[in-house]
PDB file of C-alpha atoms in Angstrom:
ATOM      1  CA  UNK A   1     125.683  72.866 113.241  1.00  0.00           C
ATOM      2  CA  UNK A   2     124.919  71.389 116.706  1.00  0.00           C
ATOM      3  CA  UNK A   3     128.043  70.723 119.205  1.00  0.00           C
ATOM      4  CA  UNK A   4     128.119  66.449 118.141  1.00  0.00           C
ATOM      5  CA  UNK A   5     128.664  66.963 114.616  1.00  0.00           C
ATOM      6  CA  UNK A   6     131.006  69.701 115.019  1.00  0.00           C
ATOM      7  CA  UNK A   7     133.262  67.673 117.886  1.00  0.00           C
ATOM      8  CA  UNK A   8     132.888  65.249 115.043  1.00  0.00           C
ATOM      9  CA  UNK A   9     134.292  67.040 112.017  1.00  0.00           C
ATOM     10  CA  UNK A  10     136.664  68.872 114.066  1.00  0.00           C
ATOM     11  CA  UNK A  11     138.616  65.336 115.138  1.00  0.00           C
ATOM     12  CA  UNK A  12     141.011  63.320 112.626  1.00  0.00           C
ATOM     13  CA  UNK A  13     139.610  59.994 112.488  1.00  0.00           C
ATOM     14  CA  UNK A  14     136.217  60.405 113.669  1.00  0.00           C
ATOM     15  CA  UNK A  15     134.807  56.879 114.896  1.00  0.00           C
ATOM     16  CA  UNK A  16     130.893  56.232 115.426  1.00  0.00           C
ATOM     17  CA  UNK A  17     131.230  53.496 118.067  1.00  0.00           C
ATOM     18  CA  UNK A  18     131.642  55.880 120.807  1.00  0.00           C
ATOM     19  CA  UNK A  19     129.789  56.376 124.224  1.00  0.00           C
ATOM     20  CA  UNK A  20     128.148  58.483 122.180  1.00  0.00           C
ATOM     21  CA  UNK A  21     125.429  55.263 120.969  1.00  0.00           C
ATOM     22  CA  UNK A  22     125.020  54.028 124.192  1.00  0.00           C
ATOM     23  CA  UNK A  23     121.554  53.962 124.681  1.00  0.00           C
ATOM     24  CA  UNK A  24     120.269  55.369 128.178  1.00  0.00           C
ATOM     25  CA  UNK A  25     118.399  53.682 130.653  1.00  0.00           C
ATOM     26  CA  UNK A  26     114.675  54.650 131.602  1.00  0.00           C
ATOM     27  CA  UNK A  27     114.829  58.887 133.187  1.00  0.00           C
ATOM     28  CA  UNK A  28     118.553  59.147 132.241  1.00  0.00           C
ATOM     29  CA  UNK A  29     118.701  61.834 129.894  1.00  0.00           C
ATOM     30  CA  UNK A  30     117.055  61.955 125.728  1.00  0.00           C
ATOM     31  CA  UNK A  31     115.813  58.302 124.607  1.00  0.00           C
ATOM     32  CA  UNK A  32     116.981  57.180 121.775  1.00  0.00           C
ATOM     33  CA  UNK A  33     114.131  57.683 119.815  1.00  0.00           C
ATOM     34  CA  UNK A  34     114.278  61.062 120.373  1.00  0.00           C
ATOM     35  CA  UNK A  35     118.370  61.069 119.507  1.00  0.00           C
ATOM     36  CA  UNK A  36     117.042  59.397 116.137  1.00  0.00           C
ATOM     37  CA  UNK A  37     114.256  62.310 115.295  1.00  0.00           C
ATOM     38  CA  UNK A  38     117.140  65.263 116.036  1.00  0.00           C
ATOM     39  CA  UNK A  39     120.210  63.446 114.309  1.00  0.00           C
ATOM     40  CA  UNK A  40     117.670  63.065 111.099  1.00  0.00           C
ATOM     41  CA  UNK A  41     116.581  66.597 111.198  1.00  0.00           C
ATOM     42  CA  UNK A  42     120.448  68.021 111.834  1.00  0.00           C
ATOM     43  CA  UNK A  43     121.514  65.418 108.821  1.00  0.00           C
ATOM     44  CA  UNK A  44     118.769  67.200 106.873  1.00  0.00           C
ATOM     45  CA  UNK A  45     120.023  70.738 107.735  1.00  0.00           C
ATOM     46  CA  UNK A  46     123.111  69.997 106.947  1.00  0.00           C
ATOM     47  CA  UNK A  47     122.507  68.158 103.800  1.00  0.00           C
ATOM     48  CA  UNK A  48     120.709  71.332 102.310  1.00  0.00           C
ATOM     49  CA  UNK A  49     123.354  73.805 103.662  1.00  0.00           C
ATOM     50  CA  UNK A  50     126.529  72.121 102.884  1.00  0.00           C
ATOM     51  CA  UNK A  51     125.148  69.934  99.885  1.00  0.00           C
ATOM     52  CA  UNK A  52     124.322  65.690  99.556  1.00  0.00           C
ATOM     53  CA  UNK A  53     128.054  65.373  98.295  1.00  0.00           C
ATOM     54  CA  UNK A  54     129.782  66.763 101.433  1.00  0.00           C
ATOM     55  CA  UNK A  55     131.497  65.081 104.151  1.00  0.00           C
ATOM     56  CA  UNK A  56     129.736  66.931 106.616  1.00  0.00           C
ATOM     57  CA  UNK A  57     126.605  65.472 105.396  1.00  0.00           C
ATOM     58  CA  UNK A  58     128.027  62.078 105.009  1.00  0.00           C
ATOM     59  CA  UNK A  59     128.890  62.609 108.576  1.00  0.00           C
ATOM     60  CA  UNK A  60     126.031  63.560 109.432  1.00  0.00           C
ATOM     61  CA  UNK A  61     123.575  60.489 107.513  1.00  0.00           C
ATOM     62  CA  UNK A  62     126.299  58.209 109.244  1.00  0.00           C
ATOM     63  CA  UNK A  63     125.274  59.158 112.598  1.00  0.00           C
ATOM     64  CA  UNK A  64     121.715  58.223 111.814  1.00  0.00           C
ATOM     65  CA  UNK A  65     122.243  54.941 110.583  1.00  0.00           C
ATOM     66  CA  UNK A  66     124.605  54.192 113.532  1.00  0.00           C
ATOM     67  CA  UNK A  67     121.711  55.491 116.388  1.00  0.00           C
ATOM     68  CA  UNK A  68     119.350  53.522 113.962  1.00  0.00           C
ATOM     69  CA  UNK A  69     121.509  50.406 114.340  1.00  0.00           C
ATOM     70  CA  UNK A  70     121.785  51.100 118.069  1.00  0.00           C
ATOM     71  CA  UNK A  71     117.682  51.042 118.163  1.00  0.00           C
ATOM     72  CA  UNK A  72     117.641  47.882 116.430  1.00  0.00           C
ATOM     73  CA  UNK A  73     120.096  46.031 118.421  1.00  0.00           C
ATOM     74  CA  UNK A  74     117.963  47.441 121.448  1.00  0.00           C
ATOM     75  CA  UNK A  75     114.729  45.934 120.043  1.00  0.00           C
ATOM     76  CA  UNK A  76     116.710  42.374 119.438  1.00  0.00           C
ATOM     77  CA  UNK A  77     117.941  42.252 123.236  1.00  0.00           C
ATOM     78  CA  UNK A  78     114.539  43.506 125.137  1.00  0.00           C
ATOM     79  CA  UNK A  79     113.337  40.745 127.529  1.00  0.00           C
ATOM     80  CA  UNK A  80     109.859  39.113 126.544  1.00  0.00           C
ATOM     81  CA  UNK A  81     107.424  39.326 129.491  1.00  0.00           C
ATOM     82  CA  UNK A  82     105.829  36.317 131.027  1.00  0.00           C
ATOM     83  CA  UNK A  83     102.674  36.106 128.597  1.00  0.00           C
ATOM     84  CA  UNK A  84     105.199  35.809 125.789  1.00  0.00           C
ATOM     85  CA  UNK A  85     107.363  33.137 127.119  1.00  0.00           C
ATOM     86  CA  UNK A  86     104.238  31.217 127.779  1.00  0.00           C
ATOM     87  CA  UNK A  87     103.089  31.314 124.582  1.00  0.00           C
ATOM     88  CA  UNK A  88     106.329  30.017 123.183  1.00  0.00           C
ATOM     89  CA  UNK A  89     106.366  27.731 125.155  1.00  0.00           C
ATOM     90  CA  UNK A  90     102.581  26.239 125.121  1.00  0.00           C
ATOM     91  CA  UNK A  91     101.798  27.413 121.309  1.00  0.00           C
ATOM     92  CA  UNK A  92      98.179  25.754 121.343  1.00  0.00           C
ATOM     93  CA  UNK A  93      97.219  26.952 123.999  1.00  0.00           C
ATOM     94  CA  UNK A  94      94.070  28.863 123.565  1.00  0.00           C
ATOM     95  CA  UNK A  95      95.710  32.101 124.999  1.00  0.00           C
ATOM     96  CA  UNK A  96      98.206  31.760 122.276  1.00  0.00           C
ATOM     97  CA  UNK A  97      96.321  30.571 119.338  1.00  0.00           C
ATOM     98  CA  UNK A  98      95.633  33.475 116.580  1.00  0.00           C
ATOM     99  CA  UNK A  99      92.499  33.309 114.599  1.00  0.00           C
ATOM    100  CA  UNK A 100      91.714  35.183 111.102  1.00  0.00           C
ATOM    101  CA  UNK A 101      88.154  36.361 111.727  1.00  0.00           C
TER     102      UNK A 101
END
């Protein structure tokens, strides 16, 4: 069991809205993609050593879902470059139009 689950278990009221979810700025340490891929591969380990009823798993799913919430709210706040702001705002103009070929 890797050191963020144990802290985890170990603690009396565990919360998942920690530091821990912040999501890292560009060279700073794992991104959070990568967080996702290890969480999901420690809440597998876990789920076929302790069982899919325990609370270690449940822990451990929990903590995906909450770095998988963390992505998403990522993806909703990511600026839009210029191109896409120009499209918005001039939708027919020919750089912005879409065609089905």
């Amino acid at each position: 069991m890797t050191p963020v689950v144990a802290d985890r278990l170990q603690k009396p009221g565990f919360s998942f809205t920690g530091a821990r979810f912040g999501i890292p700025s560009r060279g700073e340490g794992k991104t959070l993609e990568v967080e996702i891929d290890e969480a999901i591969a420690e809440a597998r380990a876990i789920t076929a050593e302790k069982g899919v009823t325990s609370r270690e798993s449940a822990v451990a799913w929990d903590i995906v879902e909450e770095l998988l919430s963390a992505a998403a709210h990522k993806r909703e706040k990511e600026p839009k470059n210029a191109f896409a702001r120009y499209c918005e705002e001039h939708p027919s103009a020919s750089e912005a139009l879409m065609y089905d070929l």
